[in-house]
Coordinates of C-alpha atoms in Angstrom, one line a residue:
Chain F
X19 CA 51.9 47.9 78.1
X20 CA 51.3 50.9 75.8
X21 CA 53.5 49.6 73.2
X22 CA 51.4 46.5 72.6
X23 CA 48.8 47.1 69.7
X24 CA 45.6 45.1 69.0
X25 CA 45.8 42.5 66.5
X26 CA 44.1 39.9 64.7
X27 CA 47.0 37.2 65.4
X28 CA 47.6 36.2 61.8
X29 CA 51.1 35.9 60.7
X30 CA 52.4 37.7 57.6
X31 CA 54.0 36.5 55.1
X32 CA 57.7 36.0 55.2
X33 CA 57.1 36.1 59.3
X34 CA 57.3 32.6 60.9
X35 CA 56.3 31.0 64.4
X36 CA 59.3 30.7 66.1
X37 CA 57.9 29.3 70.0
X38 CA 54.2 29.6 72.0
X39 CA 53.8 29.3 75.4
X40 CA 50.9 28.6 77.1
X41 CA 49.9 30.6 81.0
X42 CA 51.7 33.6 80.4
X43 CA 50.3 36.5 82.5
X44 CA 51.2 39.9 81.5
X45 CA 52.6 42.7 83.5
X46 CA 52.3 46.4 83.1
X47 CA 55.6 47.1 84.9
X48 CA 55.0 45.1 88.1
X49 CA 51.2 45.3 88.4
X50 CA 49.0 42.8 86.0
X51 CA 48.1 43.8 83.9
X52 CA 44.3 43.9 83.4
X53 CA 44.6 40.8 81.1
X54 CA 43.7 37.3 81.7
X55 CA 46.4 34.4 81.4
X56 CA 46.8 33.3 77.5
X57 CA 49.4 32.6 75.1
X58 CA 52.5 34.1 74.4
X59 CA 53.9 33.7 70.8
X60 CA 57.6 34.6 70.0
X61 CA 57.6 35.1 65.8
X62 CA 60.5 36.4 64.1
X63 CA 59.1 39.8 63.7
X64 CA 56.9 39.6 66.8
X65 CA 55.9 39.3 70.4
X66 CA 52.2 38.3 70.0
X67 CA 50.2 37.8 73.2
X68 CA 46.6 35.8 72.9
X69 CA 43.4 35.5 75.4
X70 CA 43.1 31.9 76.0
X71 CA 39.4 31.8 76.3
X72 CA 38.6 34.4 73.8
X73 CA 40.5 34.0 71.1
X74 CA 39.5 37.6 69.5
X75 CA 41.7 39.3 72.3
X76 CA 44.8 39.7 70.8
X77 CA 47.4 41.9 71.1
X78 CA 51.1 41.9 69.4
X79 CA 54.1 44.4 69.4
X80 CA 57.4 44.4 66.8
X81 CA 60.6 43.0 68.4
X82 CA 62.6 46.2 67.5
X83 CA 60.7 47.6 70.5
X84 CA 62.4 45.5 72.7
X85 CA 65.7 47.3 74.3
X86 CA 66.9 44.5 76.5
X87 CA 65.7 41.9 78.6
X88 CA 66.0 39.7 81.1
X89 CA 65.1 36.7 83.4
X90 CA 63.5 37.1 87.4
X91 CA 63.8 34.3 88.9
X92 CA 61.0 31.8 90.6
X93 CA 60.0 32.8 94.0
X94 CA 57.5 31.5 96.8
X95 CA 53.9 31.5 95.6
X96 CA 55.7 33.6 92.5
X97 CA 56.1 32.5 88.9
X98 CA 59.5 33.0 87.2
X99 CA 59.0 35.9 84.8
X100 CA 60.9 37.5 81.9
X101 CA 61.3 41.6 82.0
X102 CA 61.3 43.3 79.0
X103 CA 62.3 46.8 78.8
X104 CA 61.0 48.8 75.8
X105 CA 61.7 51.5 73.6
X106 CA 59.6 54.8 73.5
X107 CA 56.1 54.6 72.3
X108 CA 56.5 55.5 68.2
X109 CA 54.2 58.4 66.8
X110 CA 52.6 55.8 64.6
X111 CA 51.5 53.0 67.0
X112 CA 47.9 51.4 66.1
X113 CA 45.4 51.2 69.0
X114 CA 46.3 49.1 71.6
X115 CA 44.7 47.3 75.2
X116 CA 46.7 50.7 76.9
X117 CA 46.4 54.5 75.9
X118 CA 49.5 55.2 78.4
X119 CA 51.6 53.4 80.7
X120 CA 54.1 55.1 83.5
X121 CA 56.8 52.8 83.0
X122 CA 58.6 51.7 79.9
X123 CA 58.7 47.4 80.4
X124 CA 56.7 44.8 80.9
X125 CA 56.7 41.0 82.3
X126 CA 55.9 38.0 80.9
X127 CA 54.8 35.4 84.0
X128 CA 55.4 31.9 82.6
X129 CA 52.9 30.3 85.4
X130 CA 53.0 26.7 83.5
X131 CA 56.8 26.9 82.9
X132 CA 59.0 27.3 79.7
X133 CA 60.2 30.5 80.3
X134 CA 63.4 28.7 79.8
X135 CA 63.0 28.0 76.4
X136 CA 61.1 30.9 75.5
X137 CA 63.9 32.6 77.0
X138 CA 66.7 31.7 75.1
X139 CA 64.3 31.7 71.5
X140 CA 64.0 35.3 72.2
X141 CA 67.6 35.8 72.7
X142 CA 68.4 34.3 69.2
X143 CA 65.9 36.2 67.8
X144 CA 66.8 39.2 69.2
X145 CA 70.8 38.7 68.1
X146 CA 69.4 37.7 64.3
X147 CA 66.7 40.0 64.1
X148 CA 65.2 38.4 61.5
X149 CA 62.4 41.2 61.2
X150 CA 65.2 43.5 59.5
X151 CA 65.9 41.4 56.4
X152 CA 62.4 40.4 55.7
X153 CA 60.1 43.4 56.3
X154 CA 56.4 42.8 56.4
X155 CA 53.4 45.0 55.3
X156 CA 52.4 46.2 58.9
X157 CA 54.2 49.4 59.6
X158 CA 57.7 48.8 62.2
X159 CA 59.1 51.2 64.3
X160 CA 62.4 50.8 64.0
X161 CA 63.2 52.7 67.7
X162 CA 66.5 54.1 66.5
X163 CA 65.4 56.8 64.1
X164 CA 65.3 60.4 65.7
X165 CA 62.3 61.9 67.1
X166 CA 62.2 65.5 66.3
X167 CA 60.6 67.6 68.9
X168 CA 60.6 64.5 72.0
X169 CA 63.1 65.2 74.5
X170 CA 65.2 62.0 75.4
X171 CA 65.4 60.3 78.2
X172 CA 68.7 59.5 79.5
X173 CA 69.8 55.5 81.0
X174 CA 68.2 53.1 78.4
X175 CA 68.0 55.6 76.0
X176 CA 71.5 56.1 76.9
X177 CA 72.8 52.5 76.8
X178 CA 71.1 52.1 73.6
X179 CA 73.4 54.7 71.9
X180 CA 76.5 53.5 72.7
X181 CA 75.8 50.0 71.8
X182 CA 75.0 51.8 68.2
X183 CA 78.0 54.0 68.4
X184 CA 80.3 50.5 69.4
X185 CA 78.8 48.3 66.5
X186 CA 79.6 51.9 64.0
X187 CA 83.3 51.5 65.2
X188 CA 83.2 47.8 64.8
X189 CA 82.1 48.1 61.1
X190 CA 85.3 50.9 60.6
X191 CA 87.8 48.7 61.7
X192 CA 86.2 45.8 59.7
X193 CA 86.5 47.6 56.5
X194 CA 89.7 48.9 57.5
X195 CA 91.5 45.3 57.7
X196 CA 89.9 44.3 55.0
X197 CA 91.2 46.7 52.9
X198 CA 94.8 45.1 53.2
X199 CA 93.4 41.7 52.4
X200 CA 91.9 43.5 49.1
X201 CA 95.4 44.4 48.3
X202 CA 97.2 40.4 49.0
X203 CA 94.1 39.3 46.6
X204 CA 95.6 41.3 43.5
X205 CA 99.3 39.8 43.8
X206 CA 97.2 36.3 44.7
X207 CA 95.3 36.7 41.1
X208 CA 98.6 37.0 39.7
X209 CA 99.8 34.1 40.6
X210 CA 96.0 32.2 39.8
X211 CA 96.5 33.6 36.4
X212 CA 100.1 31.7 36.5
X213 CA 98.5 28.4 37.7
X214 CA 95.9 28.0 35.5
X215 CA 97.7 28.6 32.4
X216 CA 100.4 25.9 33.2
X217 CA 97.6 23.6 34.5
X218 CA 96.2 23.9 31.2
X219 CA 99.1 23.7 29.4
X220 CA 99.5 20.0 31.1
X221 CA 95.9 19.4 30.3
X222 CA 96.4 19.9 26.6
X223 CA 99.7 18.9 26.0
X224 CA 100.8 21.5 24.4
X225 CA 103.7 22.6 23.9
X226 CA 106.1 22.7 27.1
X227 CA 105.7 24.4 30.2
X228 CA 108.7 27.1 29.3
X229 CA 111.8 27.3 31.9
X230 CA 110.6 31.2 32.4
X231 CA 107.3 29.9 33.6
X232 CA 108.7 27.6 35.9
X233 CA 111.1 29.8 37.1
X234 CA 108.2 32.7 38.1
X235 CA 105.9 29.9 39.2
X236 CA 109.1 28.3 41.9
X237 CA 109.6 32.3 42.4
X238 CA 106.2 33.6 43.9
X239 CA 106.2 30.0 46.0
X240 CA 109.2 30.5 47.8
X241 CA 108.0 34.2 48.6
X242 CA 104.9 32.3 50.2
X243 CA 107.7 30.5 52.0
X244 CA 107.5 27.1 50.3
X245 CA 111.1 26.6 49.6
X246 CA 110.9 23.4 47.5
X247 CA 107.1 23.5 45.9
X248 CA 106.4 19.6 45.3
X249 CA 103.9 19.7 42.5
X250 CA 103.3 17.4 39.7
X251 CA 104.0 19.7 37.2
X252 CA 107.5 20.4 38.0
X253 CA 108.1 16.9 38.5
X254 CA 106.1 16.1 35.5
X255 CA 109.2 17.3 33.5
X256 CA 111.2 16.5 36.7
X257 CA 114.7 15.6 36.9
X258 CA 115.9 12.7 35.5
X259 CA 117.3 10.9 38.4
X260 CA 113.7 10.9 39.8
X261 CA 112.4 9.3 36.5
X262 CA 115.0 6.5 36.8
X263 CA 114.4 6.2 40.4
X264 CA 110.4 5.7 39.7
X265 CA 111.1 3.2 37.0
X266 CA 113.1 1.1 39.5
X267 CA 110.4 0.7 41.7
X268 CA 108.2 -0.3 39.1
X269 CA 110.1 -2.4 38.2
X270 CA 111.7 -4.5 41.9
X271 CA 109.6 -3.4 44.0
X272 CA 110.5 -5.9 46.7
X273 CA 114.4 -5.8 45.8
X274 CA 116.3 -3.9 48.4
X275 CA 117.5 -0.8 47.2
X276 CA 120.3 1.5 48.2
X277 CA 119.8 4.4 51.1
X278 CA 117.2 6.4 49.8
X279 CA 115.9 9.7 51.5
X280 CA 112.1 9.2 52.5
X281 CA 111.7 12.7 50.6
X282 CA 113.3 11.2 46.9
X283 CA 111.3 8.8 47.5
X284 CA 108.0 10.3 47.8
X285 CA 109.3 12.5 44.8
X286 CA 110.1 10.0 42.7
X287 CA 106.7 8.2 44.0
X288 CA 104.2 11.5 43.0
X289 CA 105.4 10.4 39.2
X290 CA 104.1 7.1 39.0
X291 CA 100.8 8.0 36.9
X292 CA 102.6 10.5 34.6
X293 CA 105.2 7.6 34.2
X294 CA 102.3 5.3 33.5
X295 CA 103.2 2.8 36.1
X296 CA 100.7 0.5 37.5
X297 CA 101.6 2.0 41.2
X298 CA 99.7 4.6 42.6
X299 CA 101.0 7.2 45.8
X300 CA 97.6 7.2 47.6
X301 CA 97.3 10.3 50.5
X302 CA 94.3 9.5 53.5
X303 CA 92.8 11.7 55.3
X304 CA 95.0 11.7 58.0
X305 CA 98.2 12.3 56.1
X306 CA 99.7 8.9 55.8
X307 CA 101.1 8.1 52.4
X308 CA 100.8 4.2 50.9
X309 CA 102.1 3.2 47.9
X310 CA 99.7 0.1 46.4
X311 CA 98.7 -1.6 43.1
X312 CA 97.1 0.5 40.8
X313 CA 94.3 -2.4 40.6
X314 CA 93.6 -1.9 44.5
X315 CA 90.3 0.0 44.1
X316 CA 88.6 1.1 47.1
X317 CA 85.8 -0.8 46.8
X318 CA 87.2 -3.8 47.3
X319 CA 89.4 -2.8 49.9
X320 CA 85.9 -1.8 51.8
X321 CA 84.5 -5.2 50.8
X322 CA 87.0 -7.0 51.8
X323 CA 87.4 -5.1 55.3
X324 CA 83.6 -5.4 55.9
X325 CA 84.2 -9.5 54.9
X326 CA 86.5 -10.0 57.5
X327 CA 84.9 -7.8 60.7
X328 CA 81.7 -9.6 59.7
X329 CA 83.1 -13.2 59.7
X330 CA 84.7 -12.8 62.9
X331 CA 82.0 -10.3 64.4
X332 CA 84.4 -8.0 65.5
X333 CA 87.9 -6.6 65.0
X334 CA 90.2 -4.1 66.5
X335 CA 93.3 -2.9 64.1
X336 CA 95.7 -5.2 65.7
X337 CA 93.6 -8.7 64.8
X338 CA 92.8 -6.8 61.2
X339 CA 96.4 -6.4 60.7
X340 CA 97.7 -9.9 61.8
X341 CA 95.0 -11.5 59.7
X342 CA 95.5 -9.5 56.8
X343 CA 99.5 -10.0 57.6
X344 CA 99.3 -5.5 57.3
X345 CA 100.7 -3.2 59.7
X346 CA 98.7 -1.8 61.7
X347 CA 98.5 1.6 60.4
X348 CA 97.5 0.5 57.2
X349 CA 95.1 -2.2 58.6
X350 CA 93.6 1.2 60.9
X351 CA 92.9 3.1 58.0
X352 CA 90.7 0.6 56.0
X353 CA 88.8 0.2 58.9
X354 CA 88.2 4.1 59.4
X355 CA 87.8 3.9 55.5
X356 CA 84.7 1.5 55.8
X357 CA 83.5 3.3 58.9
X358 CA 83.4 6.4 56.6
X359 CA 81.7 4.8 53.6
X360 CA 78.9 3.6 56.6
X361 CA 79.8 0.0 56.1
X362 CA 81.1 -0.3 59.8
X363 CA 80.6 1.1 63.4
X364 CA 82.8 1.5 66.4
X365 CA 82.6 0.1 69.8
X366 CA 84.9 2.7 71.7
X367 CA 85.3 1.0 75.3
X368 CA 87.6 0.8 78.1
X369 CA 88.7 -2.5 76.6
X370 CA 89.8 -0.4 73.4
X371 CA 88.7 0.2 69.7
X372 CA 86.2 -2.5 67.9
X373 CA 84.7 -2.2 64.6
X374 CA 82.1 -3.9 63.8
X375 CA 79.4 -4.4 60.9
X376 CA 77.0 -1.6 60.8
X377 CA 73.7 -3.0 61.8
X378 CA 72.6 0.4 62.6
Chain G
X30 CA 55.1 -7.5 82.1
X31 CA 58.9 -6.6 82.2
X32 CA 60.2 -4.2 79.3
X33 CA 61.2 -5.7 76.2
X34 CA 64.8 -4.3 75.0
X35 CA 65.1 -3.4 71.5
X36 CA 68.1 -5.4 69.9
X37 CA 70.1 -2.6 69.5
X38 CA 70.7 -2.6 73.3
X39 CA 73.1 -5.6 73.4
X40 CA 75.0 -4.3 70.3
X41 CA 78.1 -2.5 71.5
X42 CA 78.7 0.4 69.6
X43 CA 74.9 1.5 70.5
X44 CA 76.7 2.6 73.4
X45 CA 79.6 5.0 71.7
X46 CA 79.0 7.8 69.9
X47 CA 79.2 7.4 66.0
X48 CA 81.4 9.8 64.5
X49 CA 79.8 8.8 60.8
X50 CA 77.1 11.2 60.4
X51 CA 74.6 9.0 59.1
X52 CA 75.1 6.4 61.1
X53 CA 74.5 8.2 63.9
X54 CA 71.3 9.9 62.7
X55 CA 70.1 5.8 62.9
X56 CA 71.7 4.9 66.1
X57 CA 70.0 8.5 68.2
X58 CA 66.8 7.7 66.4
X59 CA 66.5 4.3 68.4
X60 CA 68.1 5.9 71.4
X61 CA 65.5 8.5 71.3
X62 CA 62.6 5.7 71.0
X63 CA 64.1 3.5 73.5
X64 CA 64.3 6.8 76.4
X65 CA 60.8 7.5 75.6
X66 CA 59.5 3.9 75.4
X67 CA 61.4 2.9 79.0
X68 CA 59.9 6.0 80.3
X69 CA 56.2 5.3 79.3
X70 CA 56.8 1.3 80.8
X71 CA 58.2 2.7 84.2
X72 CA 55.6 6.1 84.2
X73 CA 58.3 8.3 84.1
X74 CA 57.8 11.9 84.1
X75 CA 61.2 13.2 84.9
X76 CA 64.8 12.6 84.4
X77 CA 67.7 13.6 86.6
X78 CA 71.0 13.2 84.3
X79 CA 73.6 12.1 86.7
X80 CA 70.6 9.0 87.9
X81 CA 70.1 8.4 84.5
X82 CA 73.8 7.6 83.5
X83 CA 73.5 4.7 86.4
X84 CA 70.1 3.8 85.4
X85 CA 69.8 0.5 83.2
X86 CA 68.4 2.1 80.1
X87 CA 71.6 4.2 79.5
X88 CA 73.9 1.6 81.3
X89 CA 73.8 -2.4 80.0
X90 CA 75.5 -4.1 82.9
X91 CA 75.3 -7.0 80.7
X92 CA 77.7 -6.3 78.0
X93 CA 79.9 -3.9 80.1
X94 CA 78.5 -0.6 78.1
X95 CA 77.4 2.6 79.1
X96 CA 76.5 5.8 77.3
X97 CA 79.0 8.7 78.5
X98 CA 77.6 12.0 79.6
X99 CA 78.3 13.8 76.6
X100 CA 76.6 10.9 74.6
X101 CA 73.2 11.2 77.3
X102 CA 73.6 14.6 76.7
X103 CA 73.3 14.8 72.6
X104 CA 70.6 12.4 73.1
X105 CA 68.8 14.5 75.6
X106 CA 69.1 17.6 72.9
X107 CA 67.5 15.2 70.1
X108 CA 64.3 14.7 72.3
X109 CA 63.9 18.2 73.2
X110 CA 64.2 19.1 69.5
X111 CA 61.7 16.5 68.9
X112 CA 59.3 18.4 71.3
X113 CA 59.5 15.0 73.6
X114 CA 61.7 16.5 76.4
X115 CA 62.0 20.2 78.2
X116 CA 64.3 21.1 80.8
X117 CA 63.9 22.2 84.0
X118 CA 67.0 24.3 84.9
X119 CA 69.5 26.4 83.4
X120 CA 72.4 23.7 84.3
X121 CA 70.3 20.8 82.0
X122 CA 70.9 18.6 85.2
X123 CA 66.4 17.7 85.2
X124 CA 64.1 17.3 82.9
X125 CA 60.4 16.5 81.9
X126 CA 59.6 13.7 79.6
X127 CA 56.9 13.9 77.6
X128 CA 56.2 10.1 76.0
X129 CA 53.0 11.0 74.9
X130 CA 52.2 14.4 74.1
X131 CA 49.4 16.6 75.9
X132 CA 46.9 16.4 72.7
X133 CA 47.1 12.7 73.4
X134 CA 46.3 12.3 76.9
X135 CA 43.8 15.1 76.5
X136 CA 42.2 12.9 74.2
X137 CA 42.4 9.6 76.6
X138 CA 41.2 11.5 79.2
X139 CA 38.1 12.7 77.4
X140 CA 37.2 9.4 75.7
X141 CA 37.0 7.8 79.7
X142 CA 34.7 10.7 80.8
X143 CA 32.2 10.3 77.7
X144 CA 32.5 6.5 78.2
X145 CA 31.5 6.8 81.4
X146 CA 28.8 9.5 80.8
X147 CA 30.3 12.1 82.9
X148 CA 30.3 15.1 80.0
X149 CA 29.3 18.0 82.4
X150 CA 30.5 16.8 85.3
X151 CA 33.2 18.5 87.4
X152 CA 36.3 16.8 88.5
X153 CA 38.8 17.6 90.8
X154 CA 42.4 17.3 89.2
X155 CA 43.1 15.1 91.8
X156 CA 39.9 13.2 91.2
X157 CA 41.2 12.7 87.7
X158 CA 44.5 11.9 88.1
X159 CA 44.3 9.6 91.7
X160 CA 40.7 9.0 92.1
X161 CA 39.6 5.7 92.7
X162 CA 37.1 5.6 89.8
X163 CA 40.3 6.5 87.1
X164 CA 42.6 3.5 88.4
X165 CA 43.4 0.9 86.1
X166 CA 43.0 3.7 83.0
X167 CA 46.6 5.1 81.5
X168 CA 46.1 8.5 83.2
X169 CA 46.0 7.5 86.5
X170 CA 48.7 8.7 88.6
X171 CA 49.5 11.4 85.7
X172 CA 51.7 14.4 87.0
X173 CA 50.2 17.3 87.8
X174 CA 51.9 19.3 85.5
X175 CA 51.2 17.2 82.3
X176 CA 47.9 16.7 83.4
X177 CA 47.4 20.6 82.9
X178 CA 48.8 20.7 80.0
X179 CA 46.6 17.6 78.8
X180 CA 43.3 19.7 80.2
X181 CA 44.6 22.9 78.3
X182 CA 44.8 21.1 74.9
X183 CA 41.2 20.0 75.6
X184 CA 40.2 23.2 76.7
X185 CA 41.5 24.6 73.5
X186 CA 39.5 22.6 71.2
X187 CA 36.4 23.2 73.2
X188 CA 36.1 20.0 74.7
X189 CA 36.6 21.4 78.4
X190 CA 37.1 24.3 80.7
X191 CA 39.6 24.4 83.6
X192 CA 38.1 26.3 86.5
X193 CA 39.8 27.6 89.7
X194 CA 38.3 26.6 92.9
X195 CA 39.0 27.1 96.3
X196 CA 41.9 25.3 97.1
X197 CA 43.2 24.2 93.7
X198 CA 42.0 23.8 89.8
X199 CA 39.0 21.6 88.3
X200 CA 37.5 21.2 85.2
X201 CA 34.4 20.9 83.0
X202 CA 34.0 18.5 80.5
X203 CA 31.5 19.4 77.6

């Protein structure tokens, strides 16, 4: 209790109220402390302690003093407590409610529950430690710095070290990995460089995007592992079997056409707009890839969707589909398409998937 | 009088879990206000999670629905971030609900003891909360524990003092 320090309760700037508690008993060790029950108030710089019925007693002490802590559970006749075990007294401590205690922690009796809560507040606090970022006026002890002259106790004292001399190594290592990731960013920046020039090349139409360039573009791809980089620009002056191809299916769309590898024909798909076709290869979230009318906005697919599910109430994917004469993937992702623009809800049951307007 | 559901309890999806972020911001709102409302029509003080999955508030044997655990759960965390709920145990398995807050029946309490010209008096809390002179008021048959708290709000703006007595706590009114 000698590490507490009288105070006038008012929270500094930059310091905010993180959790009170009301009939909290304090604990010098295991006696009471010669304190009546109050408040205890958890801020992110912090542990504040307040007399309920006079308000003037008030007593605080800076989370850094705090070593570890832990929970003791209810008993018979006994409140459940937290223990706090503290660091050494510092040379600069203000005046406090104790000149000297004998043991270094304290308890906080929670004897109207929400130790709980307190509990875990104090734990985040404690793993943030807020109090280290924003520093207020009243002097901190930080607990870690050396005391010259002050013999050390070993155990906490102890433990404390080697969680310091752990989270030193852990910061080594860090910077040590990192330092090949600093080296894969230089060749990456080489290859940016690369990008944007031919991106902006396309954007300004000017002059051709030379073979070289395509060549050192395809090259630092396939070292990445892509073996066959399917990007608009290579396809924008793609081969010319792929333009014909495209132009075919502008042109029949329903007409059967001969065996055609699914991968041509995305290809040959990717070039509608450069080929300014009234087609469009749209991409949802969920990787499936339609081909539809360029005049097929999404608004009006939502609309439309949000029509239907409201005239009949409800629909699943199958009814959607048959009544829109889709399949039922397609049908499937309008619905999850309205769902995402907030025009419908889902009633996920034993009895299946339902969407249905959102009335919410 | 028999508790009026709000119309969101026979509409399906109330009862699954809206992946759409804002839609689900609406749909815990008025899960949140019907938990607290039921609890305030029934005078319930505390919840235990596996009854309340079978109780009717979180089950509508009407329709077929019920909220799944993981939903009662997230709705459970919206109330105690709302300061409406606190838990009892470390496994979340009870909890206490707090439909009106301590300020609130502080000031209830107060207004029936100046009504009734009993500033200065002391009470029992038993007096208060199952004496025969409080029945028929809201507070009547108010838990023990948020009957404290209610005291300790009041005591806190001056308006009363809780005193210890021999074999349990009182209080003052001023």
């Amino acid at each position: 209790m000698d590490r507490f320090s009288w105070s006038n309760g008012l929270l500094e700037i930059n310091e905010t109220l993180v959790i009170q508690q009301r009939g909290v008993r304090l604990y010098d060790g295991d006696d009471k402390a010669k304190l009546d029950v109050g408040v205890a108030l958890l801020s992110t710089h912090r542990l504040i302690w307040r007399d309920v019925k006079n308000h003037e007693c008030c007593i605080a002490m800076p989370l850094s003093q705090i070593v570890f802590f832990e929970e003791q559970a209810a008993g018979i006749g006994k409140s459940a407590k937290i223990v706090i075990h503290l660091h050494p007294v510092p040379a600069n401590k203000e005046p406090g409610p104790y000149q000297h205690s004998k043991v270094s922690y304290i308890k906080l009796s929670f004897k109207e529950h929400g130790q709980i809560e307190f509990y875990r507040r104090l734990t985040e606090e404690m793993n943030q430690k807020r109090w280290e970022s924003t520093p207020v006026s009243q002097p901190i002890h930080t607990g870690t710095g050396s005391q010259a002259g002050k013999t050390r106790a070993v155990g906490i004292v102890g433990i404390e070290r080697k969680i310091e001399e752990r989270r030193k190594e852990t910061d080594k290592n860090i910077s040590e990995a990192f330092e090949d990731l600093s080296k894969l960013m230089v060749k990456a920046k080489e290859m940016v460089e690369l990008s944007r020039s031919i991106a902006n090349k396309i954007k300004d139409k000017q002059g051709d995007i030379t073979e070289d360039e395509t060549i050192r573009f395809k090259s630092y791809l396939l070292s990445m592992g892509i073996a066959n980089p399917v990007t608009r620009e290579t396809h924008g002056s793609g081969t010319h079997y792929h333009m014909q191809l495209a132009k075919q299916l502008g042109d029949m769309l329903q007409a059967p056409l001969e065996l055609l590898s699914p991968e041509d024909l995305v290809n040959a798909c990717k070039m509608f707009e450069s080929l300014k076709l009234p087609l469009r290869l749209r991409v949802f979230d969920s990787g499936v890839m339609v081909v539809q009318l360029q005049s097929h906005s999404e608004e009006e697919m939502i609309a439309s969707a949000l029509d239907n599910v409201s005239e009949k109430g409800s629909l699943t994917a199958e009814e959607f589909a048959k009544l829109l004469g889709l399949s039922v993937l397609l049908s499937k992702e309008r619905l999850l398409l309205a769902e995402k623009m907030g025009h419908l809800c889902r009633d996920d049951s034993v009895e299946g998937l339902r969407f249905y307007p959102n009335l919410f | 009088m028999s508790f009026e559901w709000p119309w969101q309890y026979n509409f399906p999806p109330f009862f699954t879990l809206q992946p759409n972020v804002d839609t689900r911001q609406k749909q815990l709102a008025a899960w949140c206000s019907l938990a607290l409302s039921y609890c305030r029509h029934h005078k319930l003080y505390t919840l235990d999670v596996m009854e309340a999955q079978e109780s009717p508030v979180f089950n509508n044997k009407k329709i077929e629905r019920k909220l799944s655990m993981e939903a009662i759960q997230v709705v459970f965390e919206e109330l105690r971030k709302k300061g409406n709920l606190e838990w009892l145990d470390k496994n979340k398995s009870r909890c206490l609900v707090m439909w009106r807050r301590p300020e609130e029946w502080g000031k209830l309490i107060y207004q029936w003891v100046s009504k009734n010209g009993m500033v200065n008096s002391v009470f029992t809390l038993y007096e208060l909360s199952n004496g025969d002179d409080t029945e028929g008021e809201e507070f009547h048959g108010l838990e023990d524990w948020m009957l404290l708290r209610s005291l300790q709000a009041l005591q806190t703006e001056g308006k009363a003092e809780i005193i210890t007595m021999d074999d349990g706590k009182g209080v003052k009114f001023f």
